[in-house]
Amino acid sequence: MQHVNDGKAFAAQRGAAKSNCPFKNGEMEGNGSSRSDSQDALNGFEMRGLDEEFDDARLKLYRRNGRRSRSRSLDDIRIEMLPRTSSPSCGRKSFLPEGMLFGIDIGGTLAKIVFREPGFLAQGPKTEQAQRLRQYFSNSDGRVGSEDERLYFSDPLGVFGGKMHFLKLETSSIDFLFEILRKERQTSPHEVTQWKIYATGGGSFKYEARFKDLGIKVRKSDEMETIVSGVLCAIENIPDECFTWVPPEFGGDVDDDMTLVRQTIQVEKARKPWLVVNVGSGVSMLKLDEQMTVDHGKVGTYKRVGGTPVGGGTFLALGCLLTGAKSHQELLEMAAKGNAKAVDKLVGDIYGEDYHGLGLSAHTVASSFGKLVNADLRNNVSMEDLAASLVQMISWNIAHLARLVACQEGARTIIFTGSFMHNNEISQRKFAAAFRYWSNGDSQALFMRHEGYVGALGALAMSTLIRQEHTH
Amino acid sequence: MQHVNDGKAFAAQRGAAKSNCPFKNGEMEGNGSSRSDSQDALNGFEMRGLDEEFDDARLKLYRRNGRRSRSRSLDDIRIEMLPRTSSPSCGRKSFLPEGMLFGIDIGGTLAKIVFREPGFLAQGPKTEQAQRLRQYFSNSDGRVGSEDERLYFSDPLGVFGGKMHFLKLETSSIDFLFEILRKERQTSPHEVTQWKIYATGGGSFKYEARFKDLGIKVRKSDEMETIVSGVLCAIENIPDECFTWVPPEFGGDVDDDMTLVRQTIQVEKARKPWLVVNVGSGVSMLKLDEQMTVDHGKVGTYKRVGGTPVGGGTFLALGCLLTGAKSHQELLEMAAKGNAKAVDKLVGDIYGEDYHGLGLSAHTVASSFGKLVNADLRNNVSMEDLAASLVQMISWNIAHLARLVACQEGARTIIFTGSFMHNNEISQRKFAAAFRYWSNGDSQALFMRHEGYVGALGALAMSTLIRQEHTH
């Protein structure tokens, strides 16, 4: 297969691929669902799901661009948005609003919370409050909620203007969050009314009324928008955020992904488009690109270009069903001890040797879990081997889809985010090795330290956008 | 998304996509495997894995085309094969050799057997033998082996020249087959030495020595080659072989795939390329195309363009692990009674409503099995719901990959084969509905009555090719 690096040919190919492809983007639909044709129309739309206040702020931007009508059809929106000049990023020159800030991303499995404790506060009610909030999480049994202390950083003089805390809890235990908020409201009602909460994810819609009942105003942002904002915000503003896994300089078996070593990557200058593969309960794939504008400028754009419902929720649910494990972390620990080859059917199991006709080695997986069609093997299987095969199957399936989508979209930088990737060295190594192998080193799978919090961080970053617009 | 039906633009797009794509085709590799670069070189190679006798026959064809050298590099082969004039099909004018014929496809999970009982035999040792062979299978407990009696047909005056029987057994019970062969060899040694056995699948390599030990000569053919031959042979020669599922003419809910009705399809004239998606233990995707030759002719070609190890073996193994079922058929029956929505996390479960931003309805599956991240739901889950979600997840994942590959290759006719599809109305309906929806009716998912036997039928059809060449 040829590798043509000419940018123009590349762009032409992508354009052609899109106009000729007989298929449209689509999700798996349950029976009897009402399919909306607006999905396609909205795929290129960059600001969505904002509540009234946000929408007003954005509308000012439109008006500055000479567009005054507020009633617009979906097609109009797509056209209107093209000349937009602010990319969805908080940017190095931007600054967050003052006071206690929260970015909350309430997903299908986990609710992720970023909170910014203002940096220059004297000891007083607000820092006590921050301590109490962290205390609530550290007092929970670790399953309901916990702080990712390794992700904490302090940036009082920089973009973030304070101390950044990262906490998560299971969405099914969301009552725990509302209980904390209720307590805080009783303890320090004045401070709580000043909180600024920026929310995203499906739960920001589902639980909106619960926040309102507590008298807390939540500003909602679209899930895809906040993923993009969060990725760009973290890459631009958090040092050493991105990394990958590379073969060691000396020694190491090139075929063994366990010999790869971690390497920090400066991704800012990597040629667009990038593909962001966010692996949460399900998977969304977003293409980040740069487009020329009609007034000879450049604008950052994004579009959802793929996805699959086989994601982190599937891993956790199937893994717990199969092994009796209780958490994502426990499953990963089991998987690290297991041997997927003990349950997967390999080419060698079927052929007794390599499949020379297709050049497949005897070690290639022909059928995930395929050895266990045999009842005797099923009855004596080790839980660790099941976990190892499951994480490999789901990871590889995501990598495979990401590769097809990256190929279709011409992306050579693939950034994996989402809580499935958290502490998940197994998948990281597999993705890094797979993309290196498939592309002969021409494309790269990247990972982020705050991978699970890009949505929450992006919601927080939205506050900057609003603020920028208000100060114009 | 636009739908351009212009053939030239289509071809140009496909060519461009291939030369620009930064990725090569590849399979999931186990750690420490030896990856062979010959895979790419061989992808366009149309005759592989033949044993000496077959290779000699094919070499005659080469020599007729003016190529005499037998030592050729992999690159040479690719070029040499282009002017080949016989497409991998048995063709309507061809005829099978006389006597008792067997096509055996020994896969990772199932061994599929087609046997042709010559049509004009007077009552005598050979028909008794055929009766005994069928008897062996009907006497087995149905799990070890069974005859698919609904697939039987008789064609004494046509291409097949006899009665066609279709039998299968689990590859793990392959000893049963060798036991039958051993008995037959004792009962009627003369007839057995005259048997012609054409084998394919990994087991034709793995168990070659076992056949030899019984003094039975087996002619091996490459697995991909026989799938293609079998598909074309069945489509061209078995009436009403292909079908699909379409919305009923009157009434029926267009969004409910359960209202679709079965319709026979004449696929022979459908514009190439076609994509054959063979779902066995794992999945292989083959592009069938027509190419112009340098001497102004046309030639049928094929290439393996995709695959995934998440296939029928995965369904059977995971299904049995999760539900305690014992067979593919039992799992499908459970799935038909189950409700996948009881275990899948839907957009509505996360958002509480539709996800308007992306135009996804509340019924869209966001995370397969995602509801079961909750331990209480896991502990009270119904086995039928698990089976329903599993068949939906694996089917949809295959459809999704097939769609991306079909889009990449410009194929609008997608033919699903392999034993996973057997009696599997659930997956058939989902594939039919999904491709109709994704392509706005511009592409079609097709199915075959002898779907599980295309490899075995293709192996049998290889005998014709040999015979044709010998009679030239």
CSV table of N, CA, C and O in Angstrom, one decimal, chain A residues 1-3 19 21-25 27-28 31 33-35 39 48 108 202 206 222-223 255 281 304 307 309 314 317 341 345 349-351 355 357-358 361 364 366-369 396-397 400 403 407 437-438 440 443, chain B residues 1-3 19 21-25 28 31 33-35 39 48 108 202 206 222-223 255 281-282 304 307 309 314 317 341 345 349-351 355 357-358 361 363-364 367-369 396-397 400 403 407 437-440 443:
chain,number,residue,atom,x,y,z
A,1,MET,N,0.8,-1.2,0.0
A,1,MET,CA,0.0,0.0,0.0
A,1,MET,C,0.9,1.3,0.0
A,1,MET,O,1.8,1.3,0.7
A,2,GLN,N,0.5,2.2,-0.8
A,2,GLN,CA,1.4,3.4,-0.9
A,2,GLN,C,1.1,4.4,0.2
A,2,GLN,O,0.0,4.4,0.7
A,3,HIS,N,2.0,5.2,0.5
A,3,HIS,CA,1.8,6.2,1.5
A,3,HIS,C,2.1,7.6,0.8
A,3,HIS,O,3.2,8.0,0.6
A,19,SER,N,-18.3,12.2,-0.7
A,19,SER,CA,-19.4,12.4,-1.6
A,19,SER,C,-19.8,11.1,-2.3
A,19,SER,O,-21.0,11.0,-2.7
A,21,CYS,N,-19.4,7.8,-1.0
A,21,CYS,CA,-19.8,6.7,-0.1
A,21,CYS,C,-21.3,6.6,0.0
A,21,CYS,O,-22.0,7.5,0.2
A,22,PRO,N,-21.8,5.3,-0.3
A,22,PRO,CA,-23.2,5.1,-0.3
A,22,PRO,C,-23.8,5.2,1.0
A,22,PRO,O,-25.0,5.1,1.2
A,23,PHE,N,-23.0,5.2,2.1
A,23,PHE,CA,-23.6,5.1,3.4
A,23,PHE,C,-23.6,6.4,4.2
A,23,PHE,O,-22.7,7.2,4.0
A,24,LYS,N,-24.6,6.6,5.0
A,24,LYS,CA,-24.5,7.8,5.9
A,24,LYS,C,-24.1,7.3,7.3
A,24,LYS,O,-24.1,6.1,7.6
A,25,ASN,N,-23.6,8.3,8.1
A,25,ASN,CA,-23.3,7.9,9.5
A,25,ASN,C,-24.6,7.5,10.2
A,25,ASN,O,-25.6,8.0,10.0
A,27,GLU,N,-26.2,5.3,14.0
A,27,GLU,CA,-26.0,4.5,15.2
A,27,GLU,C,-26.9,3.3,15.2
A,27,GLU,O,-27.9,3.3,14.5
A,28,MET,N,-26.6,2.3,16.0
A,28,MET,CA,-27.5,1.2,16.1
A,28,MET,C,-28.8,1.7,16.8
A,28,MET,O,-28.8,2.4,17.8
A,31,ASN,N,-35.3,-1.5,18.2
A,31,ASN,CA,-36.6,-1.6,17.4
A,31,ASN,C,-37.6,-0.5,17.8
A,31,ASN,O,-37.6,-0.1,18.9
A,33,SER,N,-37.6,2.6,17.3
A,33,SER,CA,-37.1,3.9,17.6
A,33,SER,C,-37.5,4.9,16.5
A,33,SER,O,-37.7,4.5,15.4
A,34,SER,N,-37.5,6.1,16.9
A,34,SER,CA,-37.8,7.1,15.9
A,34,SER,C,-36.5,7.7,15.4
A,34,SER,O,-35.8,8.3,16.2
A,35,ARG,N,-36.1,7.4,14.2
A,35,ARG,CA,-34.9,7.9,13.7
A,35,ARG,C,-35.0,9.3,13.2
A,35,ARG,O,-35.9,9.7,12.5
A,39,GLN,N,-29.7,14.2,12.4
A,39,GLN,CA,-28.3,13.8,12.8
A,39,GLN,C,-27.3,14.2,11.7
A,39,GLN,O,-26.3,14.9,12.1
A,48,ARG,N,-23.8,23.3,20.4
A,48,ARG,CA,-25.1,22.7,20.6
A,48,ARG,C,-25.5,22.5,22.0
A,48,ARG,O,-24.6,22.5,22.9
A,108,GLY,N,-22.9,7.7,31.2
A,108,GLY,CA,-23.7,6.6,31.4
A,108,GLY,C,-23.3,5.7,32.6
A,108,GLY,O,-24.1,5.1,33.3
A,202,GLY,N,-25.0,13.1,29.2
A,202,GLY,CA,-26.5,12.9,29.2
A,202,GLY,C,-27.1,13.3,30.5
A,202,GLY,O,-28.2,13.8,30.6
A,206,LYS,N,-30.6,14.8,32.1
A,206,LYS,CA,-31.5,13.9,32.9
A,206,LYS,C,-31.7,14.4,34.4
A,206,LYS,O,-32.8,14.3,34.9
A,222,ASP,N,-23.0,20.8,25.2
A,222,ASP,CA,-23.1,19.5,24.5
A,222,ASP,C,-21.9,18.7,24.7
A,222,ASP,O,-20.8,19.1,24.8
A,223,GLU,N,-22.2,17.4,24.8
A,223,GLU,CA,-21.2,16.4,25.1
A,223,GLU,C,-20.0,16.3,24.2
A,223,GLU,O,-18.8,16.3,24.6
A,255,ASP,N,7.8,-7.2,18.5
A,255,ASP,CA,6.5,-7.8,18.4
A,255,ASP,C,5.8,-7.9,19.7
A,255,ASP,O,4.6,-8.3,19.8
A,281,SER,N,-18.8,4.8,28.3
A,281,SER,CA,-19.7,3.7,28.3
A,281,SER,C,-19.8,3.1,26.9
A,281,SER,O,-19.7,1.9,26.6
A,304,ARG,N,-18.5,14.6,14.5
A,304,ARG,CA,-18.6,13.2,15.0
A,304,ARG,C,-18.6,12.3,13.7
A,304,ARG,O,-19.5,12.4,12.9
A,307,GLY,N,-18.6,5.8,15.8
A,307,GLY,CA,-18.9,5.4,17.2
A,307,GLY,C,-19.3,4.0,17.2
A,307,GLY,O,-19.6,3.4,16.2
A,309,PRO,N,-21.4,1.1,20.2
A,309,PRO,CA,-21.9,0.9,21.6
A,309,PRO,C,-21.1,-0.1,22.3
A,309,PRO,O,-21.4,-0.4,23.5
A,314,THR,N,-19.6,-1.9,28.2
A,314,THR,CA,-19.7,-3.3,27.8
A,314,THR,C,-18.6,-4.1,28.5
A,314,THR,O,-18.8,-5.2,29.0
A,317,ALA,N,-19.6,-4.4,32.3
A,317,ALA,CA,-20.7,-5.2,32.6
A,317,ALA,C,-20.4,-6.7,32.2
A,317,ALA,O,-20.6,-7.6,33.1
A,341,LYS,N,-4.7,-16.0,25.2
A,341,LYS,CA,-4.5,-17.1,24.3
A,341,LYS,C,-5.1,-18.4,24.8
A,341,LYS,O,-5.3,-19.4,24.0
A,345,LYS,N,-9.4,-18.5,20.1
A,345,LYS,CA,-9.0,-19.5,19.1
A,345,LYS,C,-8.0,-18.8,18.2
A,345,LYS,O,-8.4,-17.8,17.5
A,349,ASP,N,-4.6,-22.9,16.2
A,349,ASP,CA,-5.5,-23.9,16.7
A,349,ASP,C,-6.3,-24.5,15.6
A,349,ASP,O,-6.8,-25.6,15.7
A,350,ILE,N,-6.6,-23.7,14.5
A,350,ILE,CA,-7.4,-24.2,13.4
A,350,ILE,C,-6.6,-24.9,12.3
A,350,ILE,O,-6.9,-25.9,11.8
A,351,TYR,N,-5.5,-24.2,12.0
A,351,TYR,CA,-4.6,-24.7,10.9
A,351,TYR,C,-3.5,-25.7,11.4
A,351,TYR,O,-3.0,-26.4,10.6
A,355,TYR,N,-1.3,-19.7,8.6
A,355,TYR,CA,-2.2,-19.8,7.5
A,355,TYR,C,-1.3,-19.1,6.4
A,355,TYR,O,-1.4,-17.8,6.2
A,357,GLY,N,-1.5,-19.0,3.2
A,357,GLY,CA,-2.2,-18.4,2.1
A,357,GLY,C,-2.4,-16.9,2.3
A,357,GLY,O,-2.4,-16.1,1.4
A,358,LEU,N,-2.8,-16.5,3.5
A,358,LEU,CA,-3.0,-15.1,3.8
A,358,LEU,C,-1.8,-14.5,4.6
A,358,LEU,O,-1.9,-13.3,5.0
A,361,SER,N,0.2,-15.4,10.9
A,361,SER,CA,0.9,-16.3,11.8
A,361,SER,C,0.0,-17.2,12.6
A,361,SER,O,-1.2,-16.8,12.8
A,364,THR,N,-2.1,-15.4,15.4
A,364,THR,CA,-3.1,-14.5,15.1
A,364,THR,C,-4.4,-15.0,15.7
A,364,THR,O,-4.8,-16.2,15.6
A,366,ALA,N,-8.1,-15.8,15.6
A,366,ALA,CA,-9.1,-16.1,14.6
A,366,ALA,C,-10.5,-15.8,15.2
A,366,ALA,O,-11.3,-15.3,14.5
A,367,SER,N,-10.7,-16.2,16.4
A,367,SER,CA,-12.0,-16.0,17.0
A,367,SER,C,-11.8,-15.7,18.5
A,367,SER,O,-11.4,-16.6,19.3
A,368,SER,N,-12.2,-14.5,18.9
A,368,SER,CA,-12.2,-14.1,20.4
A,368,SER,C,-13.0,-15.1,21.2
A,368,SER,O,-14.2,-15.3,20.8
A,369,PHE,N,-12.5,-15.6,22.3
A,369,PHE,CA,-13.2,-16.6,23.1
A,369,PHE,C,-13.4,-17.9,22.4
A,369,PHE,O,-14.1,-18.7,23.0
A,396,TRP,N,-9.3,-4.2,20.8
A,396,TRP,CA,-8.9,-4.4,19.4
A,396,TRP,C,-10.1,-4.0,18.5
A,396,TRP,O,-9.8,-3.4,17.5
A,397,ASN,N,-11.3,-4.3,19.0
A,397,ASN,CA,-12.4,-3.9,18.1
A,397,ASN,C,-12.5,-2.4,18.0
A,397,ASN,O,-12.8,-1.9,16.9
A,400,HIS,N,-9.7,-1.3,15.7
A,400,HIS,CA,-10.1,-1.7,14.3
A,400,HIS,C,-11.0,-0.6,13.7
A,400,HIS,O,-10.8,-0.2,12.6
A,403,ARG,N,-9.2,2.6,13.2
A,403,ARG,CA,-8.3,2.6,12.0
A,403,ARG,C,-9.1,2.8,10.7
A,403,ARG,O,-8.7,3.6,9.9
A,407,CYS,N,-8.6,6.1,8.5
A,407,CYS,CA,-8.3,5.9,7.1
A,407,CYS,C,-9.2,6.7,6.2
A,407,CYS,O,-8.8,7.4,5.3
A,437,TYR,N,2.0,-0.5,13.8
A,437,TYR,CA,2.1,-1.6,12.9
A,437,TYR,C,1.3,-1.4,11.6
A,437,TYR,O,1.8,-1.5,10.5
A,438,TRP,N,0.0,-1.0,11.8
A,438,TRP,CA,-0.8,-0.8,10.6
A,438,TRP,C,-0.3,0.2,9.7
A,438,TRP,O,-0.6,0.2,8.5
A,440,ASN,N,2.8,1.4,9.4
A,440,ASN,CA,4.3,1.4,9.3
A,440,ASN,C,4.9,2.6,10.0
A,440,ASN,O,5.8,3.2,9.5
A,443,SER,N,1.4,6.7,11.5
A,443,SER,CA,0.4,7.3,12.4
A,443,SER,C,0.6,6.9,13.8
A,443,SER,O,1.3,5.9,14.0
B,1,MET,N,-25.5,13.4,3.1
B,1,MET,CA,-24.4,12.8,2.3
B,1,MET,C,-24.9,12.5,0.9
B,1,MET,O,-26.0,12.0,0.7
B,2,GLN,N,-24.1,12.8,-0.1
B,2,GLN,CA,-24.5,12.7,-1.5
B,2,GLN,C,-24.4,11.2,-1.9
B,2,GLN,O,-23.6,10.5,-1.4
B,3,HIS,N,-25.2,10.9,-2.9
B,3,HIS,CA,-25.1,9.5,-3.4
B,3,HIS,C,-24.8,9.7,-4.9
B,3,HIS,O,-25.7,10.0,-5.7
B,19,SER,N,-4.7,4.4,-2.5
B,19,SER,CA,-3.4,4.8,-2.5
B,19,SER,C,-3.0,5.8,-1.4
B,19,SER,O,-1.9,5.9,-1.0
B,21,CYS,N,-4.6,5.9,1.8
B,21,CYS,CA,-4.9,5.4,3.1
B,21,CYS,C,-3.5,5.1,3.8
B,21,CYS,O,-2.7,4.3,3.3
B,22,PRO,N,-3.3,5.6,5.0
B,22,PRO,CA,-2.0,5.4,5.7
B,22,PRO,C,-1.9,4.0,6.3
B,22,PRO,O,-0.9,3.6,6.8
B,23,PHE,N,-3.0,3.2,6.2
B,23,PHE,CA,-3.0,1.9,6.9
B,23,PHE,C,-3.0,0.8,5.9
B,23,PHE,O,-3.6,0.8,4.9
B,24,LYS,N,-2.4,-0.3,6.3
B,24,LYS,CA,-2.5,-1.6,5.6
B,24,LYS,C,-3.4,-2.5,6.2
B,24,LYS,O,-3.8,-2.3,7.4
B,25,ASN,N,-3.9,-3.5,5.5
B,25,ASN,CA,-4.8,-4.5,6.1
B,25,ASN,C,-4.0,-5.3,7.1
B,25,ASN,O,-2.8,-5.6,6.9
B,28,MET,N,-5.5,-8.9,14.1
B,28,MET,CA,-5.0,-8.8,15.5
B,28,MET,C,-3.9,-9.9,15.7
B,28,MET,O,-4.1,-11.0,15.4
B,31,ASN,N,0.7,-11.5,21.2
B,31,ASN,CA,2.1,-11.1,21.6
B,31,ASN,C,3.1,-12.1,21.1
B,31,ASN,O,2.8,-13.3,21.1
B,33,SER,N,4.0,-12.8,18.2
B,33,SER,CA,3.8,-13.5,17.0
B,33,SER,C,4.8,-13.1,15.9
B,33,SER,O,5.3,-12.0,16.0
B,34,SER,N,5.0,-13.9,14.9
B,34,SER,CA,5.9,-13.5,13.8
B,34,SER,C,5.0,-13.0,12.7
B,34,SER,O,4.2,-13.7,12.1
B,35,ARG,N,5.0,-11.7,12.5
B,35,ARG,CA,4.1,-11.1,11.4
B,35,ARG,C,4.8,-11.2,10.1
B,35,ARG,O,6.0,-11.0,9.9
B,39,GLN,N,1.5,-11.1,3.7
B,39,GLN,CA,0.1,-10.9,3.7
B,39,GLN,C,-0.4,-10.0,2.6
B,39,GLN,O,-1.3,-10.3,1.8
B,48,ARG,N,-4.4,-20.3,-4.1
B,48,ARG,CA,-3.4,-20.5,-3.0
B,48,ARG,C,-3.6,-21.8,-2.3
B,48,ARG,O,-4.7,-22.4,-2.3
B,108,GLY,N,-13.0,-23.6,12.5
B,108,GLY,CA,-12.6,-23.5,13.9
B,108,GLY,C,-13.6,-24.2,14.8
B,108,GLY,O,-13.2,-24.7,15.8
B,202,GLY,N,-9.0,-24.5,7.9
B,202,GLY,CA,-7.8,-24.8,8.6
B,202,GLY,C,-7.6,-26.3,8.9
B,202,GLY,O,-6.5,-26.8,8.8
B,206,LYS,N,-4.6,-29.1,9.3
B,206,LYS,CA,-4.4,-29.7,10.6
B,206,LYS,C,-4.6,-31.2,10.6
B,206,LYS,O,-3.8,-31.9,11.3
B,222,ASP,N,-7.6,-23.5,-0.8
B,222,ASP,CA,-7.5,-22.3,0.1
B,222,ASP,C,-8.9,-21.9,0.5
B,222,ASP,O,-9.8,-21.9,-0.2
B,223,GLU,N,-9.0,-21.6,1.8
B,223,GLU,CA,-10.3,-21.2,2.4
B,223,GLU,C,-11.0,-20.0,1.7
B,223,GLU,O,-12.2,-20.1,1.5
B,255,ASP,N,-39.7,1.1,11.0
B,255,ASP,CA,-38.7,1.1,12.0
B,255,ASP,C,-38.5,-0.2,12.7
B,255,ASP,O,-37.6,-0.4,13.5
B,281,SER,N,-16.3,-18.9,12.7
B,281,SER,CA,-15.8,-18.7,14.1
B,281,SER,C,-15.3,-17.2,14.2
B,281,SER,O,-15.6,-16.5,15.2
B,282,GLY,N,-14.6,-16.8,13.2
B,282,GLY,CA,-14.3,-15.4,13.0
B,282,GLY,C,-14.9,-14.9,11.7
B,282,GLY,O,-15.7,-15.6,11.1
B,304,ARG,N,-9.2,-10.4,-0.1
B,304,ARG,CA,-9.7,-10.3,1.3
B,304,ARG,C,-9.4,-8.9,1.7
B,304,ARG,O,-8.3,-8.4,1.7
B,307,GLY,N,-11.8,-8.2,8.1
B,307,GLY,CA,-12.2,-9.3,9.0
B,307,GLY,C,-12.1,-8.9,10.4
B,307,GLY,O,-11.6,-7.8,10.8
B,309,PRO,N,-12.0,-10.9,14.6
B,309,PRO,CA,-12.1,-12.2,15.3
B,309,PRO,C,-13.4,-12.2,16.2
B,309,PRO,O,-13.6,-13.2,16.9
B,314,THR,N,-17.2,-16.4,18.9
B,314,THR,CA,-17.4,-15.5,20.1
B,314,THR,C,-18.8,-15.6,20.6
B,314,THR,O,-19.0,-15.6,21.8
B,317,ALA,N,-19.3,-19.0,22.4
B,317,ALA,CA,-18.6,-19.2,23.6
B,317,ALA,C,-19.1,-18.3,24.7
B,317,ALA,O,-19.5,-18.7,25.8
B,341,LYS,N,-33.1,-4.5,25.2
B,341,LYS,CA,-33.1,-3.2,25.9
B,341,LYS,C,-33.1,-3.3,27.4
B,341,LYS,O,-32.9,-2.3,28.1
B,345,LYS,N,-27.6,-0.2,27.6
B,345,LYS,CA,-27.9,1.2,28.1
B,345,LYS,C,-28.2,2.0,26.9
B,345,LYS,O,-27.4,2.1,25.9
B,349,ASP,N,-31.6,6.2,28.6
B,349,ASP,CA,-31.2,5.9,30.0
B,349,ASP,C,-30.2,7.0,30.5
B,349,ASP,O,-30.1,7.2,31.7
B,350,ILE,N,-29.4,7.5,29.6
B,350,ILE,CA,-28.4,8.5,30.0
B,350,ILE,C,-28.9,9.9,30.0
B,350,ILE,O,-28.7,10.7,30.9
B,351,TYR,N,-29.7,10.2,28.9
B,351,TYR,CA,-30.1,11.6,28.7
B,351,TYR,C,-31.5,11.8,29.3
B,351,TYR,O,-31.9,13.0,29.5
B,355,TYR,N,-31.1,12.5,22.4
B,355,TYR,CA,-29.9,13.3,22.4
B,355,TYR,C,-30.1,14.2,21.2
B,355,TYR,O,-29.6,13.9,20.1
B,357,GLY,N,-28.8,17.0,20.2
B,357,GLY,CA,-27.6,17.5,19.6
B,357,GLY,C,-27.1,16.7,18.4
B,357,GLY,O,-26.6,17.2,17.4
B,358,LEU,N,-27.1,15.4,18.6
B,358,LEU,CA,-26.7,14.5,17.5
B,358,LEU,C,-27.9,13.8,16.8
B,358,LEU,O,-27.7,13.0,15.9
B,361,SER,N,-32.1,9.1,18.8
B,361,SER,CA,-33.4,8.9,19.5
B,361,SER,C,-33.0,8.2,20.9
B,361,SER,O,-32.0,7.6,21.0
B,363,HIS,N,-34.0,5.6,22.0
B,363,HIS,CA,-34.0,4.2,21.8
B,363,HIS,C,-32.6,3.7,21.3
B,363,HIS,O,-32.4,2.5,21.3
B,364,THR,N,-31.8,4.6,20.9
B,364,THR,CA,-30.5,4.2,20.3
B,364,THR,C,-29.6,3.5,21.4
B,364,THR,O,-29.6,4.0,22.6
B,367,SER,N,-24.6,1.9,24.9
B,367,SER,CA,-23.5,0.9,25.4
B,367,SER,C,-24.2,-0.5,25.6
B,367,SER,O,-25.1,-0.7,26.4
B,368,SER,N,-23.6,-1.4,24.8
B,368,SER,CA,-24.1,-2.8,24.8
B,368,SER,C,-23.9,-3.4,26.2
B,368,SER,O,-22.8,-3.2,26.7
B,369,PHE,N,-24.9,-4.0,26.8
B,369,PHE,CA,-24.8,-4.6,28.1
B,369,PHE,C,-24.6,-3.5,29.2
B,369,PHE,O,-24.4,-3.8,30.4
B,396,TRP,N,-24.5,-6.4,15.2
B,396,TRP,CA,-24.3,-5.0,14.8
B,396,TRP,C,-22.9,-4.6,14.6
B,396,TRP,O,-22.6,-3.8,13.7
B,397,ASN,N,-22.0,-5.2,15.4
B,397,ASN,CA,-20.6,-4.9,15.2
B,397,ASN,C,-20.1,-5.4,13.8
B,397,ASN,O,-19.3,-4.7,13.2
B,400,HIS,N,-21.5,-3.1,11.2
B,400,HIS,CA,-20.8,-1.8,11.2
B,400,HIS,C,-19.5,-1.9,10.5
B,400,HIS,O,-19.1,-1.0,9.6
B,403,ARG,N,-20.1,-2.3,6.8
B,403,ARG,CA,-20.5,-1.1,6.2
B,403,ARG,C,-19.3,-0.2,5.9
B,403,ARG,O,-19.1,0.4,4.8
B,407,CYS,N,-18.1,0.6,2.2
B,407,CYS,CA,-18.0,2.0,1.8
B,407,CYS,C,-16.6,2.3,1.2
B,407,CYS,O,-16.5,2.9,0.1
B,437,TYR,N,-31.2,1.1,5.8
B,437,TYR,CA,-31.2,2.4,6.5
B,437,TYR,C,-30.0,3.3,6.2
B,437,TYR,O,-30.1,4.4,5.8
B,438,TRP,N,-28.8,2.7,6.3
B,438,TRP,CA,-27.6,3.4,6.2
B,438,TRP,C,-27.4,4.0,4.7
B,438,TRP,O,-26.8,5.0,4.5
B,439,SER,N,-27.9,3.2,3.8
B,439,SER,CA,-27.6,3.6,2.4
B,439,SER,C,-28.9,4.2,1.7
B,439,SER,O,-28.9,4.4,0.5
B,440,ASN,N,-29.9,4.5,2.5
B,440,ASN,CA,-31.2,5.0,1.9
B,440,ASN,C,-31.7,4.0,0.8
B,440,ASN,O,-32.2,4.5,-0.2
B,443,SER,N,-28.0,0.2,-1.1
B,443,SER,CA,-27.3,-1.0,-1.0
B,443,SER,C,-28.1,-2.1,-0.3
B,443,SER,O,-29.1,-1.7,0.4
